[in-house]
Amino acid sequence: MKAFELIQPASLDAALEALPGARDTKARDRVKLLAGGQDLLGELKEHLIEPQTLVNLKSIPGLDAIEHRDDGSLRLGALVTLARIEEDRTLRERFALLAEAAGAVASVQIRNAGTLGGNLCQRPRCWYYRHEQAVCIKKGGSECFAYGGLNKYNAILGGGPSYIVHPSDVAPALVALEAQAVIRGKRGERQIPLEQFFTLPSEGSVLRENVLTSEEILTHVIVPAQSGAPWRSTYLKFRERGSYDFALSAVALRLSMDGDKVRAARLVLGGVAPIPWRCEKAEKALVGREIDAQTAEFVGKLALEGAEPLEHNAYKILLTQGLITKALRKLAS
Ligand SMILES: Cc1cc2nc3c(=O)[nH]c(=O)nc-3n(C[C@H](O)[C@H](O)[C@H](O)COP(=O)(O)OP(=O)(O)OC[C@H]3O[C@@H](n4cnc5c(N)ncnc54)[C@H](O)[C@@H]3O)c2cc1C
């Protein structure tokens, strides 16, 4: 690992001061934000990044709060650990989908150290990206080696020119919960739907996975109160290893029911696209229907419409359709 300077800012403003300006694209890689370090330290050790400076967010007080607000909404600081999201009693009662997804991340040790902000901003796990010698398109090269290479774990939806999948389990659940991202930069604060936080490789820069500029920090995530009729939800994740692993495919599903019929639905996929993949057509098709075997199969197919598998990952289509069917049946029973 290359030596670096460690800045321990005492406030958000001090952290922002240490960051380069948004237009200074070359400086972007010289300064990196450090949260739990579960991903960043791996990148440093593998020489994927060699920043001159790390800004330790953990020295900033107040970014690790879980706030249950009077209006029923939830405000999470970016430094709240995944273990706390999994374990907080009120959060489990009101936002079970989020607690379930946080509990599906990696292992107890990683959830104890890994933070919400770090989980949402973690870099891709594609083995070409993670290989020190492979200068793939995500590292400034000209091609995505996964496209014509070993692509079992890569994207079937939204791919090109890079075919990474977003590795976060928490992100699909939060998008399904209609969460908002709060971002602080040198020029003030902005709040956007988390769904718009993530960017496809074909939008913006292929080098990044989200809208953050080099002078911005994700500070909070807000989950709105669950309005209307009670919502049911589930997070189903399929992984290759039983112990701990990233998702080959994952389904975050929320349904609001009117008797036996679906009143509203939110369906977001993980592990199959470079962003948490919202299936709006499938959501709309569910409204007004009873969930029987026929609906579940139809909606599963609709959700995967437009999938373009690579040579070794066509299995993800059937796998994801199966997970959607299973999730629908679980919430219908
Ligand atoms: C072996 C292993 C298995 C894993 N399995 C899973 C899994 O199954 N599911 C899953 O979802 N994740 C998994 N992960 C990823 C793990 O959850 C993340 O590495 C972790 O959540 C990152 O959080 P952190 O706080 O350690 O972030 P860090 O490693 O400190 O940071 C990660 C990245 O986010 C940036 N960052 C951090 N905080 C902010 C912020 N507030 N604003 C802007 N940028 C920020 C950093 O600069 C860095 O680029 C696994 C990781 C490992 C090592």
Tab-separated table of N, CA, C and O in Angstrom, residues 68 74 83-100 103 233:
chain	number	residue	atom	x	y	z
A	68	HIS	N	-35.742	8.369	14.207
A	68	HIS	CA	-37.130	8.048	13.852
A	68	HIS	C	-37.927	9.322	14.078
A	68	HIS	O	-38.069	9.765	15.214
A	74	LEU	N	-37.738	8.157	8.461
A	74	LEU	CA	-36.486	7.699	9.061
A	74	LEU	C	-35.343	8.489	8.441
A	74	LEU	O	-35.287	8.654	7.218
A	83	ALA	N	-24.886	-3.180	10.686
A	83	ALA	CA	-25.347	-3.984	11.831
A	83	ALA	C	-26.414	-3.231	12.616
A	83	ALA	O	-27.419	-3.815	13.041
A	84	ARG	N	-26.237	-1.914	12.775
A	84	ARG	CA	-27.250	-1.141	13.518
A	84	ARG	C	-28.551	-1.056	12.730
A	84	ARG	O	-29.644	-1.079	13.304
A	85	ILE	N	-28.457	-0.953	11.425
A	85	ILE	CA	-29.686	-0.924	10.602
A	85	ILE	C	-30.419	-2.259	10.747
A	85	ILE	O	-31.636	-2.320	10.862
A	86	GLU	N	-29.655	-3.320	10.780
A	86	GLU	CA	-30.244	-4.660	10.900
A	86	GLU	C	-30.918	-4.853	12.257
A	86	GLU	O	-31.946	-5.497	12.359
A	87	GLU	N	-30.332	-4.213	13.296
A	87	GLU	CA	-30.767	-4.536	14.661
A	87	GLU	C	-31.725	-3.537	15.298
A	87	GLU	O	-32.407	-3.883	16.264
A	88	ASP	N	-31.788	-2.308	14.810
A	88	ASP	CA	-32.623	-1.289	15.455
A	88	ASP	C	-34.095	-1.743	15.478
A	88	ASP	O	-34.694	-2.009	14.434
A	89	ARG	N	-34.646	-1.794	16.690
A	89	ARG	CA	-35.969	-2.403	16.841
A	89	ARG	C	-37.069	-1.649	16.081
A	89	ARG	O	-37.864	-2.236	15.367
A	90	THR	N	-37.088	-0.305	16.224
A	90	THR	CA	-38.135	0.482	15.555
A	90	THR	C	-37.976	0.399	14.043
A	90	THR	O	-38.953	0.295	13.297
A	91	LEU	N	-36.724	0.430	13.601
A	91	LEU	CA	-36.478	0.344	12.159
A	91	LEU	C	-36.974	-1.010	11.619
A	91	LEU	O	-37.604	-1.086	10.561
A	92	ARG	N	-36.735	-2.053	12.372
A	92	ARG	CA	-37.182	-3.389	11.930
A	92	ARG	C	-38.710	-3.438	11.824
A	92	ARG	O	-39.254	-4.081	10.931
A	93	GLU	N	-39.379	-2.751	12.779
A	93	GLU	CA	-40.856	-2.764	12.749
A	93	GLU	C	-41.394	-1.955	11.580
A	93	GLU	O	-42.310	-2.373	10.886
A	94	ARG	N	-40.802	-0.761	11.361
A	94	ARG	CA	-41.375	0.152	10.358
A	94	ARG	C	-40.817	-0.049	8.957
A	94	ARG	O	-41.480	0.251	7.973
A	95	PHE	N	-39.567	-0.492	8.882
A	95	PHE	CA	-38.907	-0.601	7.570
A	95	PHE	C	-38.213	-1.962	7.467
A	95	PHE	O	-36.991	-2.045	7.273
A	96	ALA	N	-39.043	-3.009	7.601
A	96	ALA	CA	-38.489	-4.371	7.649
A	96	ALA	C	-37.647	-4.694	6.412
A	96	ALA	O	-36.629	-5.385	6.504
A	97	LEU	N	-38.054	-4.147	5.267
A	97	LEU	CA	-37.343	-4.441	4.019
A	97	LEU	C	-35.876	-3.999	4.109
A	97	LEU	O	-34.966	-4.711	3.684
A	98	LEU	N	-35.670	-2.829	4.700
A	98	LEU	CA	-34.312	-2.289	4.828
A	98	LEU	C	-33.490	-3.130	5.813
A	98	LEU	O	-32.330	-3.470	5.538
A	99	ALA	N	-34.097	-3.481	6.942
A	99	ALA	CA	-33.383	-4.281	7.938
A	99	ALA	C	-33.015	-5.643	7.342
A	99	ALA	O	-31.908	-6.157	7.553
A	100	GLU	N	-33.947	-6.200	6.574
A	100	GLU	CA	-33.720	-7.514	5.954
A	100	GLU	C	-32.546	-7.441	4.956
A	100	GLU	O	-31.680	-8.312	4.926
A	103	GLY	N	-29.244	-7.066	6.690
A	103	GLY	CA	-28.856	-8.353	7.276
A	103	GLY	C	-28.346	-9.345	6.246
A	103	GLY	O	-27.703	-10.339	6.593
A	233	SER	N	-43.538	-6.466	2.541
A	233	SER	CA	-42.283	-6.394	1.776
A	233	SER	C	-41.416	-7.624	1.992
A	233	SER	O	-41.568	-8.339	2.995
